[in-house]
Short mmCIF file of C-alpha atoms in Angstrom, two decimals:
data_model
loop_
_atom_site.label_atom_id
_atom_site.label_comp_id
_atom_site.label_asym_id
_atom_site.label_seq_id
_atom_site.Cartn_x
_atom_site.Cartn_y
_atom_site.Cartn_z
CA MET A 13 7.21 -56.99 7.51
CA SER A 14 4.29 -59.36 6.87
CA LEU A 15 4.57 -63.13 6.82
CA LEU A 16 3.59 -63.04 3.15
CA ALA A 17 6.51 -60.77 2.36
CA LEU A 18 8.83 -63.04 4.30
CA GLY A 19 7.60 -66.03 2.37
CA VAL A 20 8.10 -64.33 -0.98
CA GLY A 21 11.61 -63.25 0.05
CA ALA A 22 12.51 -66.79 1.11
CA ARG A 23 11.28 -68.27 -2.21
CA ALA A 24 13.25 -65.65 -4.16
CA GLN A 25 16.38 -66.51 -2.20
CA GLU A 26 15.88 -70.21 -2.91
CA ALA A 27 15.45 -69.53 -6.62
CA ALA A 28 18.58 -67.36 -6.88
CA PRO A 29 21.31 -69.15 -8.83
CA VAL A 30 24.36 -70.25 -6.87
CA GLU A 31 27.35 -68.14 -7.82
CA VAL A 32 30.10 -70.22 -9.44
CA THR A 33 33.62 -69.08 -8.68
CA GLU A 34 35.44 -67.97 -11.80
CA PRO A 35 38.54 -70.03 -12.72
CA TYR A 36 40.82 -67.01 -12.40
CA LYS A 37 39.78 -66.55 -8.75
CA LEU A 38 40.58 -70.17 -7.96
CA VAL A 39 43.97 -69.87 -9.66
CA ARG A 40 44.75 -66.77 -7.61
CA SER A 41 44.05 -68.85 -4.52
CA LEU A 42 46.37 -71.55 -5.88
CA GLN A 43 49.14 -69.00 -6.38
CA ASN A 44 48.73 -67.74 -2.82
CA ILE A 45 48.84 -71.28 -1.46
CA GLN A 46 52.00 -72.11 -3.43
CA ASP A 47 53.68 -68.97 -2.11
CA GLN A 48 52.78 -70.08 1.42
CA VAL A 49 54.39 -73.46 0.75
CA ILE A 50 57.74 -71.97 -0.25
CA SER A 51 57.63 -69.72 2.81
CA GLY A 52 57.60 -72.86 4.95
CA ASP A 53 53.92 -73.64 5.49
CA ILE A 54 53.97 -77.34 4.62
CA SER A 55 50.37 -77.74 5.80
CA ALA A 56 49.33 -75.77 2.71
CA LEU A 57 50.35 -78.70 0.50
CA ASP A 58 47.01 -80.43 1.14
CA MET A 59 45.13 -77.32 0.08
CA GLN A 60 47.32 -77.08 -3.02
CA ARG A 61 46.36 -80.62 -4.04
CA PHE A 62 42.69 -79.88 -3.44
CA LEU A 63 42.79 -76.67 -5.49
CA LEU A 64 44.57 -78.36 -8.39
CA GLU A 65 41.86 -81.01 -8.53
CA GLU A 66 39.05 -78.45 -8.17
CA ILE A 67 40.48 -76.14 -10.85
CA ASP A 68 40.87 -79.10 -13.18
CA ARG A 69 37.22 -80.04 -12.71
CA ARG A 70 35.99 -76.47 -13.16
CA LEU A 71 38.01 -75.93 -16.34
CA ARG A 72 36.78 -79.15 -17.90
CA GLU A 73 33.15 -78.35 -17.08
CA ALA A 74 33.33 -74.65 -18.00
CA ASN A 75 31.23 -73.29 -20.83
CA ALA A 76 33.24 -71.97 -23.79
CA SER A 77 31.95 -68.44 -23.07
CA VAL A 78 33.89 -68.45 -19.78
CA PHE A 79 37.06 -67.99 -21.81
CA ASP A 80 35.84 -64.84 -23.46
CA ASP A 81 37.28 -63.31 -20.31
CA THR A 82 41.05 -63.19 -20.84
CA ARG A 83 41.59 -63.59 -17.10
CA ASN A 84 40.19 -67.10 -17.33
CA VAL A 85 42.36 -67.88 -20.36
CA ASP A 86 45.43 -66.79 -18.41
CA ALA A 87 44.20 -68.81 -15.42
CA ALA A 88 44.02 -71.98 -17.50
CA LEU A 89 47.57 -71.44 -18.76
CA VAL A 90 48.92 -70.64 -15.27
CA TYR A 91 47.18 -73.75 -13.95
CA ALA A 92 48.93 -75.88 -16.58
CA MET A 93 52.30 -74.32 -15.70
CA SER A 94 51.72 -74.76 -11.95
CA GLY A 95 51.55 -78.53 -11.81
CA GLY A 96 48.12 -78.95 -13.37
CA ASN A 97 46.91 -81.71 -15.66
CA PRO A 98 48.38 -81.10 -19.17
CA ASP A 99 45.54 -83.09 -20.74
CA THR A 100 43.10 -80.43 -19.56
CA LEU A 101 44.96 -77.76 -21.53
CA ASP A 102 44.80 -79.97 -24.62
CA LEU A 103 41.06 -80.33 -24.13
CA LEU A 104 40.53 -76.58 -23.79
CA ALA A 105 42.66 -75.85 -26.86
CA GLN A 106 40.63 -78.33 -28.93
CA ARG A 107 37.35 -76.76 -27.82
CA ASP A 108 38.53 -73.22 -28.52
CA VAL A 109 36.68 -72.14 -31.67
CA SER A 110 36.75 -68.44 -30.80
CA GLY A 111 40.53 -68.08 -30.83
CA ASN A 112 40.77 -67.15 -27.15
CA PHE A 113 43.91 -69.21 -26.66
CA ASP A 114 47.15 -68.28 -28.41
CA ASN A 115 48.06 -71.37 -30.43
CA ARG A 116 51.75 -70.59 -30.09
CA VAL A 117 51.56 -70.65 -26.31
CA THR A 118 49.50 -73.84 -26.14
CA SER A 119 51.89 -75.50 -28.60
CA ILE A 120 54.89 -74.52 -26.44
CA LEU A 121 53.23 -75.82 -23.30
CA ARG A 122 52.23 -79.10 -24.92
CA ARG A 123 55.80 -79.78 -25.91
CA TYR A 124 57.29 -78.66 -22.62
CA LEU A 125 54.83 -80.50 -20.39
CA ASN A 126 55.35 -83.68 -22.40
CA GLY A 127 59.13 -83.55 -21.97
CA ARG A 128 59.93 -82.07 -25.38
CA GLY A 129 60.86 -78.55 -24.27
CA ALA A 130 64.06 -78.52 -26.31
CA GLY A 131 61.94 -78.63 -29.47
CA ALA A 132 60.15 -75.44 -28.45
CA VAL A 133 63.22 -73.27 -27.91
CA LYS A 134 62.88 -71.30 -31.16
CA GLN A 135 59.22 -70.55 -30.46
CA LEU A 136 60.01 -69.59 -26.88
CA LYS A 137 62.57 -67.01 -27.94
CA GLU A 138 59.93 -65.39 -30.15
CA VAL A 139 56.94 -65.60 -27.82
CA VAL A 140 58.39 -64.92 -24.36
CA PRO A 141 59.32 -61.24 -25.01
CA GLU A 142 55.80 -60.58 -26.29
CA TYR A 143 54.25 -61.76 -23.02
CA ARG A 144 56.68 -59.93 -20.74
CA PHE A 145 54.88 -57.97 -17.97
CA THR A 146 51.69 -59.99 -18.42
CA THR A 147 50.07 -62.49 -16.04
CA ILE A 148 51.65 -65.49 -17.73
CA GLY A 149 54.95 -63.74 -18.51
CA PRO A 150 57.02 -64.96 -15.52
CA TYR A 151 55.76 -68.51 -15.99
CA LEU A 152 56.74 -68.54 -19.66
CA GLU A 153 60.15 -67.08 -18.79
CA LEU A 154 60.75 -69.81 -16.22
CA ILE A 155 59.71 -72.51 -18.69
CA GLY A 156 61.86 -70.96 -21.42
CA ALA A 157 64.88 -70.81 -19.14
CA ASN A 158 64.43 -74.45 -18.11
CA ALA A 159 64.19 -75.52 -21.75
CA MET A 160 67.36 -73.61 -22.72
CA MET A 161 69.60 -74.53 -19.79
CA GLU A 162 71.66 -76.99 -21.82
CA THR A 163 71.60 -75.33 -25.24
CA ASP A 164 71.62 -71.56 -24.66
CA LYS A 165 72.85 -70.79 -21.17
CA ALA A 166 73.16 -67.02 -21.70
CA THR A 167 69.51 -66.65 -22.76
CA ALA A 168 68.37 -69.06 -20.05
CA LEU A 169 70.06 -66.94 -17.39
CA LYS A 170 68.39 -63.79 -18.76
CA PHE A 171 65.00 -65.50 -18.67
CA PHE A 172 65.59 -66.62 -15.06
CA ASP A 173 66.44 -63.04 -14.11
CA TRP A 174 63.35 -61.66 -15.85
CA ALA A 175 61.15 -64.22 -14.08
CA ARG A 176 62.59 -63.14 -10.71
CA LEU A 177 62.10 -59.48 -11.56
CA GLU A 178 58.45 -59.92 -12.55
CA ALA A 179 57.41 -62.24 -9.70
CA PRO A 180 59.36 -61.31 -6.53
CA GLY A 181 58.57 -63.25 -3.38
CA THR A 182 56.73 -66.01 -5.22
CA ILE A 183 57.31 -69.64 -6.09
CA ILE A 184 58.47 -68.36 -9.49
CA GLU A 185 61.35 -66.41 -7.93
CA GLU A 186 62.26 -69.32 -5.66
CA ALA A 187 62.47 -71.72 -8.60
CA ALA A 188 64.33 -69.22 -10.79
CA LEU A 189 66.95 -68.53 -8.11
CA ARG A 190 67.48 -72.21 -7.40
CA ARG A 191 67.76 -73.20 -11.07
CA ALA A 192 70.01 -70.25 -11.93
CA LEU A 193 72.29 -71.19 -9.04
CA MET A 194 72.43 -74.79 -10.22
CA MET A 195 73.26 -73.75 -13.78
CA THR A 196 75.99 -71.25 -12.86
CA SER A 197 77.59 -73.50 -10.25
CA ARG A 198 77.77 -76.43 -12.67
CA SER A 199 79.43 -74.26 -15.30
CA GLY A 200 81.92 -72.89 -12.76
CA ASP A 201 80.64 -69.32 -13.05
CA THR A 202 81.16 -68.52 -9.37
CA ALA A 203 80.91 -64.76 -9.90
CA ALA A 204 77.26 -65.24 -10.92
CA ALA A 205 76.54 -68.19 -8.63
CA LEU A 206 77.43 -66.52 -5.33
CA PRO A 207 74.87 -63.68 -5.59
CA TYR A 208 72.17 -66.24 -6.40
CA ALA A 209 73.23 -68.32 -3.39
CA ARG A 210 73.14 -65.32 -1.05
CA ARG A 211 69.69 -64.25 -2.25
CA TYR A 212 68.28 -67.74 -1.88
CA ALA A 213 69.80 -68.19 1.58
CA ARG A 214 68.27 -64.91 2.73
CA ARG A 215 64.77 -65.55 1.41
CA TYR A 216 63.84 -69.18 0.82
CA MET A 217 65.52 -71.47 3.33
CA ASN A 218 62.09 -72.48 4.66
CA SER A 219 61.07 -73.78 1.25
CA PRO A 220 60.57 -77.55 0.94
CA TYR A 221 62.99 -77.32 -2.01
CA ALA A 222 65.76 -75.80 0.15
CA SER A 223 67.47 -79.19 0.40
CA GLN A 224 68.27 -78.90 -3.31
CA PHE A 225 69.83 -75.51 -2.62
CA ALA A 226 71.89 -77.06 0.18
CA ASP A 227 73.26 -79.75 -2.16
CA ILE A 228 74.15 -77.16 -4.81
CA PHE A 229 75.77 -74.86 -2.24
CA VAL A 230 77.86 -77.69 -0.79
CA ALA A 231 79.00 -78.77 -4.27
CA LEU A 232 79.94 -75.16 -5.01
CA ALA A 233 82.05 -74.94 -1.85
CA ILE A 234 83.75 -78.28 -2.56
CA ASP A 235 84.45 -77.65 -6.25
CA HIS A 236 85.47 -73.98 -5.97
CA PRO A 237 87.25 -73.50 -2.63
CA LYS A 238 88.98 -70.29 -3.73
CA ALA A 239 85.71 -68.61 -4.66
CA LEU A 240 83.92 -69.90 -1.56
CA PRO A 241 86.41 -70.00 1.35
CA PRO A 242 85.19 -70.57 4.93
CA ALA A 243 84.72 -66.84 5.57
CA GLU A 244 82.47 -66.51 2.50
CA ILE A 245 80.55 -69.66 3.44
CA GLU A 246 79.90 -68.29 6.91
CA ALA A 247 78.85 -64.90 5.51
CA SER A 248 76.47 -66.47 2.98
CA LEU A 249 74.78 -68.57 5.66
CA SER A 250 74.82 -65.96 8.43
CA LEU A 251 71.15 -65.00 7.98
CA VAL A 252 69.94 -68.60 7.76
CA GLU A 253 68.08 -70.06 10.73
CA ARG A 254 70.35 -72.05 13.10
CA ARG A 255 68.93 -75.51 12.39
CA ARG A 256 69.19 -75.01 8.62
CA GLN A 257 72.73 -73.68 8.94
CA ARG A 258 73.74 -76.75 10.91
CA GLU A 259 72.22 -79.06 8.30
CA ILE A 260 74.25 -77.41 5.53
CA TYR A 261 77.46 -77.46 7.56
CA LEU A 262 76.99 -81.18 8.27
CA ARG A 263 76.47 -81.89 4.57
CA LEU A 264 79.58 -79.87 3.81
CA ALA A 265 81.59 -81.71 6.47
CA ARG A 266 80.51 -85.07 5.04
CA ARG A 267 81.55 -84.21 1.50
CA ALA A 268 84.80 -82.60 2.62
CA ALA A 269 85.68 -85.62 4.79
CA ILE A 270 85.11 -88.05 1.92
CA ASN A 271 87.26 -85.80 -0.29
CA GLY A 272 90.01 -85.76 2.33
CA ASP A 273 89.85 -81.98 2.77
CA LYS A 274 90.84 -81.70 6.43
CA PRO A 275 90.72 -77.87 6.82
CA LEU A 276 87.23 -77.65 5.32
CA THR A 277 86.03 -80.67 7.32
CA ASP A 278 87.33 -79.17 10.55
CA PHE A 279 85.70 -75.82 9.75
CA ALA A 280 82.32 -77.30 8.82
CA SER A 281 82.29 -79.79 11.72
CA GLY A 282 83.27 -77.03 14.14
CA ARG A 283 80.47 -74.78 12.91
CA ALA A 284 77.97 -77.67 13.18
CA LYS A 285 79.07 -78.28 16.79
CA THR A 286 78.76 -74.58 17.62
CA LEU A 287 75.22 -74.54 16.22
CA SER A 288 74.18 -77.60 18.25
CA GLU A 289 72.89 -77.68 21.81
CA PRO A 290 74.44 -80.17 24.28
CA ASN A 291 71.29 -82.31 24.20
CA GLU A 292 71.24 -82.55 20.39
CA THR A 293 73.20 -85.76 20.26
CA SER A 294 72.67 -86.73 16.62
CA PRO A 295 74.19 -83.58 15.01
CA LEU A 296 77.10 -83.70 17.47
CA ALA A 297 77.68 -87.37 16.66
CA LEU A 298 77.74 -86.60 12.93
CA ALA A 299 80.22 -83.76 13.44
CA LYS A 300 82.48 -86.13 15.40
CA LEU A 301 82.14 -88.80 12.71
CA TYR A 302 83.17 -86.53 9.85
CA SER A 303 86.09 -85.00 11.73
CA GLY A 304 87.17 -88.54 12.64
CA LEU A 305 87.01 -89.70 9.02
CA VAL A 306 89.38 -87.01 7.84
CA ASP A 307 91.77 -87.54 10.75
CA ILE A 308 92.59 -91.15 9.82
CA PRO A 309 95.74 -90.45 7.76
CA SER A 310 97.04 -87.64 9.99
CA ASP A 311 96.23 -88.12 13.69
CA GLY A 312 97.04 -91.09 15.88
CA ILE A 313 95.02 -93.82 14.20
CA GLU A 314 94.37 -95.71 17.43
CA ASP A 315 92.88 -92.54 18.89
CA VAL A 316 90.70 -92.04 15.80
CA LEU A 317 89.48 -95.63 16.03
CA ASN A 318 88.55 -95.11 19.67
CA ARG A 319 86.66 -91.91 18.84
CA LEU A 320 84.76 -93.55 15.98
CA GLY A 321 83.94 -96.58 18.09
CA LYS A 322 82.32 -94.42 20.77
CA ILE A 323 79.73 -92.92 18.41
CA PRO A 324 76.38 -94.64 19.19
CA ASP A 325 74.60 -96.37 16.32
CA GLN A 326 71.29 -94.73 17.18
CA ASP A 327 72.74 -91.27 16.50
CA LEU A 328 73.70 -92.16 12.92
CA SER A 329 71.66 -92.89 9.80
CA PRO A 330 72.35 -96.19 7.97
CA LYS A 331 74.53 -94.36 5.41
CA ASP A 332 76.54 -92.64 8.14
CA ARG A 333 76.95 -95.90 10.05
CA PHE A 334 78.35 -97.33 6.84
CA LEU A 335 80.83 -94.47 6.54
CA ARG A 336 81.93 -94.96 10.13
CA ASP A 337 82.42 -98.70 9.70
CA ALA A 338 84.19 -98.23 6.37
CA ALA A 339 86.54 -95.69 7.99
CA GLN A 340 87.27 -98.18 10.76
CA ILE A 341 88.20 -100.80 8.15
CA VAL A 342 90.58 -98.33 6.50
CA ALA A 343 92.19 -97.55 9.86
CA GLU A 344 92.48 -101.22 10.78
CA GLU A 345 94.10 -101.99 7.44
CA VAL A 346 96.62 -99.19 7.96
CA LEU A 347 97.50 -100.57 11.39
CA ALA A 348 97.85 -104.17 10.15
CA PRO A 349 101.54 -105.21 10.19
CA PRO A 350 103.08 -105.81 6.75
CA ASN A 351 104.39 -109.18 5.68
CA ALA A 352 106.48 -110.56 2.88
CA ASP A 353 103.44 -111.00 0.68
CA SER A 354 102.75 -107.27 0.75
CA LEU A 355 105.95 -106.70 -1.26
CA ALA A 356 104.74 -108.82 -4.17
CA GLN A 357 102.48 -107.09 -6.69
CA ALA A 358 100.39 -110.18 -7.35
CA LYS A 359 99.74 -110.66 -3.65
CA ARG A 360 99.11 -106.93 -3.28
CA ASP A 361 96.39 -107.06 -5.94
CA MET A 362 94.80 -109.98 -4.13
CA ALA A 363 94.84 -108.04 -0.84
CA ASP A 364 93.30 -105.04 -2.55
CA LYS A 365 90.55 -107.26 -3.95
CA GLU A 366 89.82 -108.65 -0.49
CA TYR A 367 89.69 -105.09 0.84
CA ARG A 368 87.30 -103.98 -1.90
CA ASP A 369 85.09 -107.00 -1.21
CA ARG A 370 84.86 -106.04 2.45
CA MET A 371 83.93 -102.46 1.56
CA SER A 372 81.33 -103.68 -0.96
CA GLU A 373 79.78 -105.93 1.70
CA LEU A 374 79.27 -102.94 3.95
CA ALA A 375 77.84 -100.85 1.11
CA LEU A 376 75.38 -103.57 0.11
CA ASP A 377 74.31 -103.92 3.73
CA ALA A 378 73.74 -100.18 4.04
CA GLU A 379 71.67 -100.09 0.82
CA THR A 380 69.47 -103.14 1.39
CA THR A 381 68.94 -103.52 5.14
CA GLY A 382 70.23 -100.24 6.52
CA SER A 383 72.55 -102.24 8.80
CA THR A 384 76.27 -101.68 8.96
CA ASP A 385 77.06 -104.09 11.80
CA PRO A 386 79.00 -106.97 10.18
CA GLN A 387 82.33 -107.56 11.81
CA PRO A 388 85.24 -107.59 9.34
CA ALA A 389 87.32 -110.73 9.25
CA SER A 390 90.66 -110.44 10.99
CA ASP A 391 93.65 -109.88 8.74
CA SER A 392 96.14 -110.53 11.51
CA GLN A 393 96.53 -114.23 10.61
CA GLN A 394 99.55 -114.81 8.39
CA PRO A 395 99.72 -117.47 5.66
CA ALA A 396 101.61 -120.60 6.62
CA GLY A 397 105.35 -120.22 6.00
CA ALA A 398 105.27 -116.39 5.72
CA GLU A 399 108.53 -114.74 6.73
CA THR A 400 109.09 -111.32 8.31
CA ALA A 401 110.51 -108.73 5.91
CA PRO A 402 113.66 -106.78 6.84
CA ARG A 403 112.92 -103.75 9.06
CA SER A 404 113.54 -101.09 6.39
CA GLN A 405 111.57 -102.97 3.74
CA ALA A 406 108.75 -103.55 6.20
CA LEU A 407 108.59 -99.86 7.05
CA ASP A 408 108.52 -98.86 3.37
CA ALA A 409 105.90 -101.48 2.63
CA ARG A 410 103.77 -100.32 5.54
CA MET A 411 103.92 -96.70 4.40
CA ASP A 412 103.08 -97.66 0.80
CA GLN A 413 100.27 -99.90 1.96
CA ALA A 414 98.86 -97.24 4.25
CA GLU A 415 98.95 -94.63 1.50
CA SER A 416 97.34 -96.99 -0.98
CA LEU A 417 94.64 -98.09 1.44
CA VAL A 418 93.73 -94.56 2.45
CA ALA A 419 93.53 -93.49 -1.21
CA THR A 420 91.51 -96.57 -2.15
CA GLY A 421 89.29 -96.10 0.87
CA ARG A 422 88.51 -92.52 -0.04
CA ALA A 423 87.74 -93.46 -3.63
CA ARG A 424 85.41 -96.20 -2.43
CA LEU A 425 83.70 -93.89 0.04
CA LYS A 426 83.11 -91.34 -2.73
CA ASP A 427 81.67 -93.92 -5.12
CA ILE A 428 79.45 -95.60 -2.57
CA ASP A 429 78.28 -92.33 -1.02
CA ALA A 430 77.26 -91.12 -4.49
CA LEU A 431 75.43 -94.40 -5.12
CA LEU A 432 73.58 -94.22 -1.81
CA ALA A 433 72.63 -90.59 -2.44
CA LYS A 434 71.20 -91.55 -5.85
CA GLU A 435 69.21 -94.40 -4.28
CA SER A 436 67.67 -92.04 -1.71
CA GLU A 437 66.49 -89.44 -4.30
#
């Protein structure tokens, strides 16, 4: 080939227009990235953010003729339903003079993405069946189900199931399973909830949203023990990776201990210990803590206090250090000898108030500074002039006081644990 020919070829290559990637190709890449994320590839989150920004720019700059291709119309809608900028969809709908966008769909998405999904329920019921088995069908079904969760649970559940059917192995199925499980578990429909839980546990425990599943699963086990006994819990989690199993069992042990459910606490703590290696000190410490909490009213309290006191601070989170210290206060109060004042209701109320103040101090410390180290004031000092009650009265008073303190302690632990959980969300 001559130099002249080479020169002409080079100039022609320089003059060739740069190919611009169609929006639908970018959105396909976004879908693939999102499916990688729910399979456990957290590094894909950065690429997801980049693609969302790039797709947004491309859609805003695109010529109106780009949307003569229905694949690009669908891509714009999928982008909006996949965490994209809702303002971009508004812009495209305003520019659409050719009728490429279905006004019903854009109206639904505007309402839903602006937090007014409940107002689009009627439209959703009409439009969703029309788009079934299309590119945007599973997304619309997921949105419709989310919008109807509180008002039409039967239809919402059907929409979740359709979304799973049409988009298996994707972020759509992961979200549909998780939301359907949440809805059925809250309503007490354990017959429907358990299959959802098993499917999710088998397929999506590497998802960054799996912690939500764990919370729902634990609540299901706590609230419906007959439907989810230990054998069923173990079977449902049997295919889950060891570390994830242990995390769920520890959450279950914590909730069961606060609820005073000793058999469930012992089961969950035991499973967490079995799933831990000897050098994994933190999970083992948590298992010991939760089993110790539930043992306060039943085992030798001095022994429980010794066991709790041996758990190192560095192996516990601030919230769990609070639970340990609060349990120690309960145990110390149970062991405190009764006095004549404990038989008087007025004095009893005052003692309860002092006890609640001590518990609140610990809770505030755990919330604000993460420290749970303050030493409780000693209650062993008796008021001047206090007399010792008769032996039988003292024994009755001690039993009543112990029962009341344990019950009050558990109620406080529940309230404060719920508050701390809300603060950490």
